[in-house]
Amino acid sequence: MTFADFYRQWTDASPYIEAHTSGSTGEPKVIRLLKTDMELSARATCRRFGIDGGSVLATPLSADYIAGKMMAVRQAVSGARLVELPRSRTPLRDYSGDPVDLLAIVPAQIPDLLDALKRGVEIRDVIVGGAPVSPADETRLAGCGASVFATYGMTETCSHIALRPMGHDVYTVMPGISVSLNADGCLRIDTGAMNVGVLDTRDVCEVLSPAEFRWLGRMDNVINSGGIKLHPEEIERSLAEVMEGREFYITKRASTLWGEEAVMVVVTGDDELPVAVLDRISETLPGYMRPKDIIYDSSPEYTQSGKLKRRSFV
């Protein structure tokens, strides 16, 4: 879908827009989002970042997905100008236009953002979504010269409902949103005036107040190993620097001794991890968190939005 296609949908008589979920926790599905909800979300973001008719928005993200659609809605409600960047890993490589007030990208495009800032491209605020940002990238982004935020949200909430500055671990919700924990210890989102209402997620979080929370991981991914609950995402954050840019994830496998155990899946061709990396893994993690095995996967699966699919072996 082009942005022109989306704008035609946005201005037609239908009260809703069809959007696709990412498929990161199941099969992608089509859902209907009320235009009134999308407008509420867009206006909240514009207020948060001071976007108005004199602002410049930019994104390389496709209008097929909610992140791209919502940049178009933010343009429509604010009167700002939207710059459509190339849909590639290097969307800013040839950019020499006006200063950008708000840029929306995914983690794979972070190196290009950093290069652009070094070249003198002026970008005030950046939102990064779609997948977790590596600790190494977080460190680089925290002092890059632009204000960069990780987003928390989903298609059902019309993009993000909370933002977290790079280098910090606490998300702050958008105006009109509040959060709490449900009986399972997962995040519950009250979307306030939006018609979507209250949503229960499968994200294990630490709620600090109705406006702040820390994200720990997905309930579906929790590994119950001998009565100890392990969060794969926490282990992955601890090992990100050790793995030196290699693509990997932690998942669960059935165990006769522990019930479930943590294993590491490494995306690779023919090479196995060097002994030095294996030693650093053991040094970095306490014994109960260490992967019990390493599985090499030369043909991983990805979602349509580019997220690595996490397999389990239970």
mmCIF file of C-alpha atoms in Angstrom:
data_model
loop_
_atom_site.group_PDB
_atom_site.id
_atom_site.type_symbol
_atom_site.label_atom_id
_atom_site.label_comp_id
_atom_site.label_asym_id
_atom_site.label_seq_id
_atom_site.Cartn_x
_atom_site.Cartn_y
_atom_site.Cartn_z
ATOM 1 C CA MET A 1 0.000 0.000 0.000
ATOM 2 C CA THR A 2 1.267 3.475 -0.868
ATOM 3 C CA PHE A 3 0.648 6.523 1.313
ATOM 4 C CA ALA A 4 -1.609 7.841 -1.453
ATOM 5 C CA ASP A 5 -3.692 4.665 -1.127
ATOM 6 C CA PHE A 6 -3.903 5.174 2.619
ATOM 7 C CA TYR A 7 -4.944 8.813 2.355
ATOM 8 C CA ARG A 8 -7.794 7.757 0.053
ATOM 9 C CA GLN A 9 -8.948 5.281 2.705
ATOM 10 C CA TRP A 10 -8.540 7.871 5.444
ATOM 11 C CA THR A 11 -10.844 10.335 3.700
ATOM 12 C CA ASP A 12 -13.507 7.893 2.477
ATOM 13 C CA ALA A 13 -16.873 7.319 4.174
ATOM 14 C CA SER A 14 -15.837 4.207 6.099
ATOM 15 C CA PRO A 15 -15.548 4.671 9.895
ATOM 16 C CA TYR A 16 -12.601 2.275 10.143
ATOM 17 C CA ILE A 17 -9.240 1.340 8.629
ATOM 18 C CA GLU A 18 -8.108 -2.262 8.162
ATOM 19 C CA ALA A 19 -4.664 -3.031 9.572
ATOM 20 C CA HIS A 20 -2.516 -6.144 9.904
ATOM 21 C CA THR A 21 -1.019 -7.345 13.176
ATOM 22 C CA SER A 22 2.700 -8.129 13.070
ATOM 23 C CA GLY A 23 2.413 -11.893 13.583
ATOM 24 C CA SER A 24 5.133 -11.931 16.242
ATOM 25 C CA THR A 25 2.942 -13.886 18.692
ATOM 26 C CA GLY A 26 0.815 -15.842 16.235
ATOM 27 C CA GLU A 27 -0.487 -15.706 12.720
ATOM 28 C CA PRO A 28 -0.900 -12.168 11.338
ATOM 29 C CA LYS A 29 -4.518 -11.093 11.265
ATOM 30 C CA VAL A 30 -6.565 -8.251 9.884
ATOM 31 C CA ILE A 31 -8.299 -5.997 12.394
ATOM 32 C CA ARG A 32 -10.495 -2.935 11.992
ATOM 33 C CA LEU A 33 -9.406 0.256 13.711
ATOM 34 C CA LEU A 34 -11.849 3.097 14.167
ATOM 35 C CA LYS A 35 -10.634 6.297 12.568
ATOM 36 C CA THR A 36 -11.701 8.178 15.702
ATOM 37 C CA ASP A 37 -9.309 6.049 17.791
ATOM 38 C CA MET A 38 -6.486 6.562 15.306
ATOM 39 C CA GLU A 39 -7.067 10.309 15.415
ATOM 40 C CA LEU A 40 -6.967 10.357 19.226
ATOM 41 C CA SER A 41 -3.674 8.473 19.195
ATOM 42 C CA ALA A 42 -2.203 10.740 16.521
ATOM 43 C CA ARG A 43 -3.172 13.926 18.347
ATOM 44 C CA ALA A 44 -1.611 12.614 21.570
ATOM 45 C CA THR A 45 1.691 11.972 19.786
ATOM 46 C CA CYS A 46 1.592 15.382 18.117
ATOM 47 C CA ARG A 47 1.055 17.035 21.502
ATOM 48 C CA ARG A 48 3.874 15.029 23.049
ATOM 49 C CA PHE A 49 6.383 16.042 20.371
ATOM 50 C CA GLY A 50 5.073 19.520 19.576
ATOM 51 C CA ILE A 51 4.053 18.668 16.016
ATOM 52 C CA ASP A 52 2.087 21.357 14.167
ATOM 53 C CA GLY A 53 1.572 22.766 10.690
ATOM 54 C CA GLY A 54 5.172 23.919 10.446
ATOM 55 C CA SER A 55 6.700 20.555 11.371
ATOM 56 C CA VAL A 56 8.396 17.951 9.193
ATOM 57 C CA LEU A 57 7.638 14.263 9.731
ATOM 58 C CA ALA A 58 9.652 11.511 8.032
ATOM 59 C CA THR A 59 9.538 7.726 7.818
ATOM 60 C CA PRO A 60 10.736 4.859 5.634
ATOM 61 C CA LEU A 61 8.014 2.582 7.056
ATOM 62 C CA SER A 62 5.322 1.074 4.855
ATOM 63 C CA ALA A 63 1.713 2.217 4.968
ATOM 64 C CA ASP A 64 0.822 -1.502 5.039
ATOM 65 C CA TYR A 65 1.512 -1.538 8.790
ATOM 66 C CA ILE A 66 0.266 0.513 11.693
ATOM 67 C CA ALA A 67 3.535 2.416 12.235
ATOM 68 C CA GLY A 68 3.427 3.791 8.712
ATOM 69 C CA LYS A 69 -0.317 4.454 8.756
ATOM 70 C CA MET A 70 -0.063 6.435 11.973
ATOM 71 C CA MET A 71 2.660 8.711 10.604
ATOM 72 C CA ALA A 72 0.204 9.601 7.835
ATOM 73 C CA VAL A 73 -2.573 10.223 10.378
ATOM 74 C CA ARG A 74 -0.237 12.462 12.432
ATOM 75 C CA GLN A 75 0.429 14.444 9.283
ATOM 76 C CA ALA A 76 -3.279 14.683 8.504
ATOM 77 C CA VAL A 77 -4.353 15.932 11.941
ATOM 78 C CA SER A 78 -1.452 18.383 12.396
ATOM 79 C CA GLY A 79 -1.011 19.768 8.907
ATOM 80 C CA ALA A 80 2.699 18.897 9.045
ATOM 81 C CA ARG A 81 4.654 17.783 5.973
ATOM 82 C CA LEU A 82 5.393 14.059 5.648
ATOM 83 C CA VAL A 83 8.601 12.992 3.894
ATOM 84 C CA GLU A 84 8.462 9.434 2.537
ATOM 85 C CA LEU A 85 11.960 7.985 2.814
ATOM 86 C CA PRO A 86 13.163 4.919 0.853
ATOM 87 C CA ARG A 87 12.037 1.620 2.366
ATOM 88 C CA SER A 88 15.499 0.217 3.001
ATOM 89 C CA ARG A 89 18.045 -0.298 5.767
ATOM 90 C CA THR A 90 19.664 3.009 4.743
ATOM 91 C CA PRO A 91 16.717 5.379 4.235
ATOM 92 C CA LEU A 92 18.679 8.501 5.230
ATOM 93 C CA ARG A 93 21.799 7.812 3.165
ATOM 94 C CA ASP A 94 20.958 10.417 0.513
ATOM 95 C CA TYR A 95 18.777 12.719 2.639
ATOM 96 C CA SER A 96 19.695 16.407 2.429
ATOM 97 C CA GLY A 97 16.310 18.013 3.036
ATOM 98 C CA ASP A 98 14.867 20.164 5.788
ATOM 99 C CA PRO A 99 15.411 19.386 9.482
ATOM 100 C CA VAL A 100 13.124 16.573 10.652
ATOM 101 C CA ASP A 101 11.005 17.086 13.753
ATOM 102 C CA LEU A 102 9.860 13.455 14.150
ATOM 103 C CA LEU A 103 11.306 10.358 12.478
ATOM 104 C CA ALA A 104 9.861 6.842 12.837
ATOM 105 C CA ILE A 105 12.136 3.850 12.143
ATOM 106 C CA VAL A 106 12.757 0.216 13.109
ATOM 107 C CA PRO A 107 15.928 -1.078 14.848
ATOM 108 C CA ALA A 108 17.531 -2.294 11.605
ATOM 109 C CA GLN A 109 17.704 1.335 10.467
ATOM 110 C CA ILE A 110 19.539 2.623 13.563
ATOM 111 C CA PRO A 111 23.057 2.461 12.033
ATOM 112 C CA ASP A 112 21.875 4.636 9.139
ATOM 113 C CA LEU A 113 20.313 7.109 11.588
ATOM 114 C CA LEU A 114 23.617 7.392 13.458
ATOM 115 C CA ASP A 115 25.521 7.919 10.204
ATOM 116 C CA ALA A 116 23.067 10.621 9.125
ATOM 117 C CA LEU A 117 23.428 12.476 12.408
ATOM 118 C CA LYS A 118 27.217 12.377 12.080
ATOM 119 C CA ARG A 119 26.891 13.903 8.587
ATOM 120 C CA GLY A 120 24.938 16.777 10.085
ATOM 121 C CA VAL A 121 21.386 15.795 9.179
ATOM 122 C CA GLU A 122 19.157 17.580 11.687
ATOM 123 C CA ILE A 123 16.642 15.296 13.420
ATOM 124 C CA ARG A 124 14.968 16.413 16.631
ATOM 125 C CA ASP A 125 12.975 13.380 17.866
ATOM 126 C CA VAL A 126 13.024 9.728 16.810
ATOM 127 C CA ILE A 127 10.672 6.872 17.697
ATOM 128 C CA VAL A 128 11.910 3.297 17.225
ATOM 129 C CA GLY A 129 9.502 0.360 17.242
ATOM 130 C CA GLY A 130 8.769 -3.060 15.806
ATOM 131 C CA ALA A 131 11.414 -5.013 17.742
ATOM 132 C CA PRO A 132 13.695 -4.642 20.785
ATOM 133 C CA VAL A 133 16.743 -2.385 20.493
ATOM 134 C CA SER A 134 20.060 -3.991 21.389
ATOM 135 C CA PRO A 135 21.903 -2.685 24.476
ATOM 136 C CA ALA A 136 24.814 -1.603 22.272
ATOM 137 C CA ASP A 137 22.494 0.454 20.050
ATOM 138 C CA GLU A 138 20.788 1.906 23.136
ATOM 139 C CA THR A 139 24.141 3.186 24.378
ATOM 140 C CA ARG A 140 24.951 4.776 21.028
ATOM 141 C CA LEU A 141 21.506 6.337 20.710
ATOM 142 C CA ALA A 142 21.520 7.775 24.239
ATOM 143 C CA GLY A 143 24.207 10.267 23.244
ATOM 144 C CA CYS A 144 23.626 10.632 19.512
ATOM 145 C CA GLY A 145 22.418 14.230 19.451
ATOM 146 C CA ALA A 146 18.728 13.464 18.810
ATOM 147 C CA SER A 147 16.091 12.515 21.372
ATOM 148 C CA VAL A 148 15.384 8.853 20.636
ATOM 149 C CA PHE A 149 12.573 6.835 22.197
ATOM 150 C CA ALA A 150 11.655 3.158 22.232
ATOM 151 C CA THR A 151 7.927 2.648 21.754
ATOM 152 C CA TYR A 152 5.535 0.232 23.429
ATOM 153 C CA GLY A 153 2.278 -0.560 21.720
ATOM 154 C CA MET A 154 0.491 -2.756 19.229
ATOM 155 C CA THR A 155 -1.747 -2.541 16.217
ATOM 156 C CA GLU A 156 -4.843 -2.787 18.422
ATOM 157 C CA THR A 157 -3.889 0.413 20.291
ATOM 158 C CA CYS A 158 -3.201 2.369 17.082
ATOM 159 C CA SER A 159 0.572 2.279 17.511
ATOM 160 C CA HIS A 160 2.394 3.224 20.731
ATOM 161 C CA ILE A 161 0.775 3.870 24.094
ATOM 162 C CA ALA A 162 4.064 4.517 25.913
ATOM 163 C CA LEU A 163 7.573 5.845 25.250
ATOM 164 C CA ARG A 164 10.954 5.143 26.847
ATOM 165 C CA PRO A 165 14.043 7.332 26.330
ATOM 166 C CA MET A 166 17.020 5.340 25.115
ATOM 167 C CA GLY A 167 19.314 4.499 28.005
ATOM 168 C CA HIS A 168 16.439 4.296 30.494
ATOM 169 C CA ASP A 169 14.277 1.282 31.384
ATOM 170 C CA VAL A 170 10.993 2.974 32.347
ATOM 171 C CA TYR A 171 8.147 3.582 29.903
ATOM 172 C CA THR A 172 5.871 6.600 30.396
ATOM 173 C CA VAL A 173 2.359 6.316 28.971
ATOM 174 C CA MET A 174 0.819 8.760 26.531
ATOM 175 C CA PRO A 175 -1.789 11.318 27.652
ATOM 176 C CA GLY A 176 -5.142 9.688 28.383
ATOM 177 C CA ILE A 177 -3.633 6.199 28.900
ATOM 178 C CA SER A 178 -3.196 4.367 32.210
ATOM 179 C CA VAL A 179 -1.737 0.962 33.088
ATOM 180 C CA SER A 180 -2.048 -1.673 35.810
ATOM 181 C CA LEU A 181 -1.383 -5.391 36.256
ATOM 182 C CA ASN A 182 -3.975 -8.112 35.722
ATOM 183 C CA ALA A 183 -4.273 -11.305 37.766
ATOM 184 C CA ASP A 184 -1.564 -12.986 35.668
ATOM 185 C CA GLY A 185 0.940 -10.221 36.374
ATOM 186 C CA CYS A 186 0.667 -8.937 32.805
ATOM 187 C CA LEU A 187 0.146 -5.366 31.680
ATOM 188 C CA ARG A 188 -3.437 -4.095 31.467
ATOM 189 C CA ILE A 189 -3.923 -0.984 29.335
ATOM 190 C CA ASP A 190 -6.818 1.409 29.831
ATOM 191 C CA THR A 191 -6.993 3.407 26.616
ATOM 192 C CA GLY A 192 -9.266 6.044 28.134
ATOM 193 C CA ALA A 193 -11.381 7.837 25.535
ATOM 194 C CA MET A 194 -10.515 5.347 22.783
ATOM 195 C CA ASN A 195 -13.284 2.927 21.846
ATOM 196 C CA VAL A 196 -10.899 -0.013 22.141
ATOM 197 C CA GLY A 197 -11.358 0.261 25.939
ATOM 198 C CA VAL A 198 -9.289 -1.913 28.280
ATOM 199 C CA LEU A 199 -6.788 -4.390 26.843
ATOM 200 C CA ASP A 200 -5.054 -7.241 28.662
ATOM 201 C CA THR A 201 -1.650 -8.036 27.215
ATOM 202 C CA ARG A 202 0.691 -11.007 27.580
ATOM 203 C CA ASP A 203 3.580 -8.756 28.617
ATOM 204 C CA VAL A 204 5.062 -9.304 32.077
ATOM 205 C CA CYS A 205 5.774 -5.868 33.522
ATOM 206 C CA GLU A 206 6.608 -4.034 36.707
ATOM 207 C CA VAL A 207 4.064 -1.244 37.085
ATOM 208 C CA LEU A 208 5.500 1.700 39.026
ATOM 209 C CA SER A 209 2.408 3.909 38.771
ATOM 210 C CA PRO A 210 -0.621 4.252 36.478
ATOM 211 C CA ALA A 211 1.680 6.208 34.170
ATOM 212 C CA GLU A 212 4.972 4.246 34.358
ATOM 213 C CA PHE A 213 6.133 0.650 33.932
ATOM 214 C CA ARG A 214 9.105 -1.551 33.173
ATOM 215 C CA TRP A 215 8.801 -4.274 30.528
ATOM 216 C CA LEU A 216 10.273 -7.640 31.584
ATOM 217 C CA GLY A 217 9.210 -10.005 28.810
ATOM 218 C CA ARG A 218 6.404 -12.002 27.226
ATOM 219 C CA MET A 219 4.346 -14.349 29.421
ATOM 220 C CA ASP A 220 4.202 -16.821 26.519
ATOM 221 C CA ASN A 221 8.004 -17.001 26.499
ATOM 222 C CA VAL A 222 8.537 -17.563 30.240
ATOM 223 C CA ILE A 223 10.597 -20.681 30.988
ATOM 224 C CA ASN A 224 9.600 -22.511 34.197
ATOM 225 C CA SER A 225 12.831 -24.323 34.987
ATOM 226 C CA GLY A 226 12.659 -26.264 38.232
ATOM 227 C CA GLY A 227 10.222 -23.724 39.678
ATOM 228 C CA ILE A 228 12.352 -20.728 38.683
ATOM 229 C CA LYS A 229 10.753 -18.471 36.086
ATOM 230 C CA LEU A 230 13.245 -17.318 33.491
ATOM 231 C CA HIS A 231 12.493 -14.437 31.121
ATOM 232 C CA PRO A 232 14.249 -15.080 27.785
ATOM 233 C CA GLU A 233 14.264 -11.378 26.962
ATOM 234 C CA GLU A 234 16.162 -10.626 30.179
ATOM 235 C CA ILE A 235 18.791 -13.256 29.324
ATOM 236 C CA GLU A 236 19.061 -11.882 25.793
ATOM 237 C CA ARG A 237 19.692 -8.366 27.097
ATOM 238 C CA SER A 238 22.449 -9.708 29.346
ATOM 239 C CA LEU A 239 24.120 -11.552 26.445
ATOM 240 C CA ALA A 240 23.713 -8.962 23.696
ATOM 241 C CA GLU A 241 27.217 -7.523 24.092
ATOM 242 C CA VAL A 242 28.772 -10.967 24.531
ATOM 243 C CA MET A 243 27.254 -12.166 21.236
ATOM 244 C CA GLU A 244 28.953 -9.317 19.332
ATOM 245 C CA GLY A 245 26.120 -8.642 16.900
ATOM 246 C CA ARG A 246 25.230 -12.267 16.174
ATOM 247 C CA GLU A 247 21.514 -12.951 15.721
ATOM 248 C CA PHE A 248 20.216 -15.212 18.485
ATOM 249 C CA TYR A 249 17.412 -15.796 20.955
ATOM 250 C CA ILE A 250 16.652 -17.788 24.099
ATOM 251 C CA THR A 251 13.802 -20.274 24.105
ATOM 252 C CA LYS A 252 12.455 -23.231 26.071
ATOM 253 C CA ARG A 253 12.981 -26.972 25.678
ATOM 254 C CA ALA A 254 11.380 -29.877 27.527
ATOM 255 C CA SER A 255 13.579 -31.316 30.286
ATOM 256 C CA THR A 256 13.115 -34.537 32.268
ATOM 257 C CA LEU A 257 15.077 -32.965 35.124
ATOM 258 C CA TRP A 258 13.695 -29.399 35.234
ATOM 259 C CA GLY A 259 10.413 -29.632 33.347
ATOM 260 C CA GLU A 260 11.631 -26.879 31.024
ATOM 261 C CA GLU A 261 15.119 -25.559 30.360
ATOM 262 C CA ALA A 262 16.584 -22.577 28.551
ATOM 263 C CA VAL A 263 18.428 -23.123 25.276
ATOM 264 C CA MET A 264 20.057 -20.639 22.922
ATOM 265 C CA VAL A 265 19.227 -20.601 19.212
ATOM 266 C CA VAL A 266 21.927 -18.957 17.075
ATOM 267 C CA VAL A 267 21.189 -17.914 13.505
ATOM 268 C CA THR A 268 24.200 -19.034 11.515
ATOM 269 C CA GLY A 269 25.495 -20.584 8.350
ATOM 270 C CA ASP A 270 28.240 -23.102 9.024
ATOM 271 C CA ASP A 271 30.202 -21.441 11.839
ATOM 272 C CA GLU A 272 29.687 -22.371 15.481
ATOM 273 C CA LEU A 273 30.347 -20.002 18.361
ATOM 274 C CA PRO A 274 34.030 -19.557 19.239
ATOM 275 C CA VAL A 275 35.200 -20.996 22.550
ATOM 276 C CA ALA A 276 35.906 -17.472 23.803
ATOM 277 C CA VAL A 277 32.256 -16.492 23.318
ATOM 278 C CA LEU A 278 31.065 -19.663 25.054
ATOM 279 C CA ASP A 279 33.320 -18.853 28.001
ATOM 280 C CA ARG A 280 31.959 -15.299 28.197
ATOM 281 C CA ILE A 281 28.384 -16.619 28.220
ATOM 282 C CA SER A 282 29.234 -18.770 31.245
ATOM 283 C CA GLU A 283 30.967 -15.848 32.964
ATOM 284 C CA THR A 284 28.117 -13.406 32.306
ATOM 285 C CA LEU A 285 25.168 -15.470 33.543
ATOM 286 C CA PRO A 286 24.523 -17.132 36.904
ATOM 287 C CA GLY A 287 24.236 -20.895 36.644
ATOM 288 C CA TYR A 288 20.446 -21.104 36.743
ATOM 289 C CA MET A 289 20.152 -18.689 33.790
ATOM 290 C CA ARG A 290 22.744 -20.276 31.509
ATOM 291 C CA PRO A 291 21.446 -21.984 28.349
ATOM 292 C CA LYS A 292 21.638 -25.730 28.702
ATOM 293 C CA ASP A 293 22.378 -26.164 25.003
ATOM 294 C CA ILE A 294 23.115 -24.163 21.854
ATOM 295 C CA ILE A 295 21.115 -24.893 18.711
ATOM 296 C CA TYR A 296 22.353 -23.588 15.357
ATOM 297 C CA ASP A 297 19.658 -22.573 12.884
ATOM 298 C CA SER A 298 20.658 -21.817 9.292
ATOM 299 C CA SER A 299 17.080 -21.269 8.075
ATOM 300 C CA PRO A 300 15.232 -19.125 10.640
ATOM 301 C CA GLU A 301 11.702 -17.868 10.105
ATOM 302 C CA TYR A 302 10.717 -14.213 10.158
ATOM 303 C CA THR A 303 7.387 -12.425 10.397
ATOM 304 C CA GLN A 304 6.196 -10.228 7.521
ATOM 305 C CA SER A 305 7.435 -7.188 9.433
ATOM 306 C CA GLY A 306 10.933 -8.671 9.781
ATOM 307 C CA LYS A 307 10.870 -9.967 13.355
ATOM 308 C CA LEU A 308 12.712 -13.214 14.065
ATOM 309 C CA LYS A 309 10.208 -15.912 15.052
ATOM 310 C CA ARG A 310 10.999 -17.555 18.380
ATOM 311 C CA ARG A 311 10.692 -21.348 18.252
ATOM 312 C CA SER A 312 10.221 -23.582 21.286
ATOM 313 C CA PHE A 313 11.138 -27.245 21.718
ATOM 314 C CA VAL A 314 8.624 -28.292 24.364
#
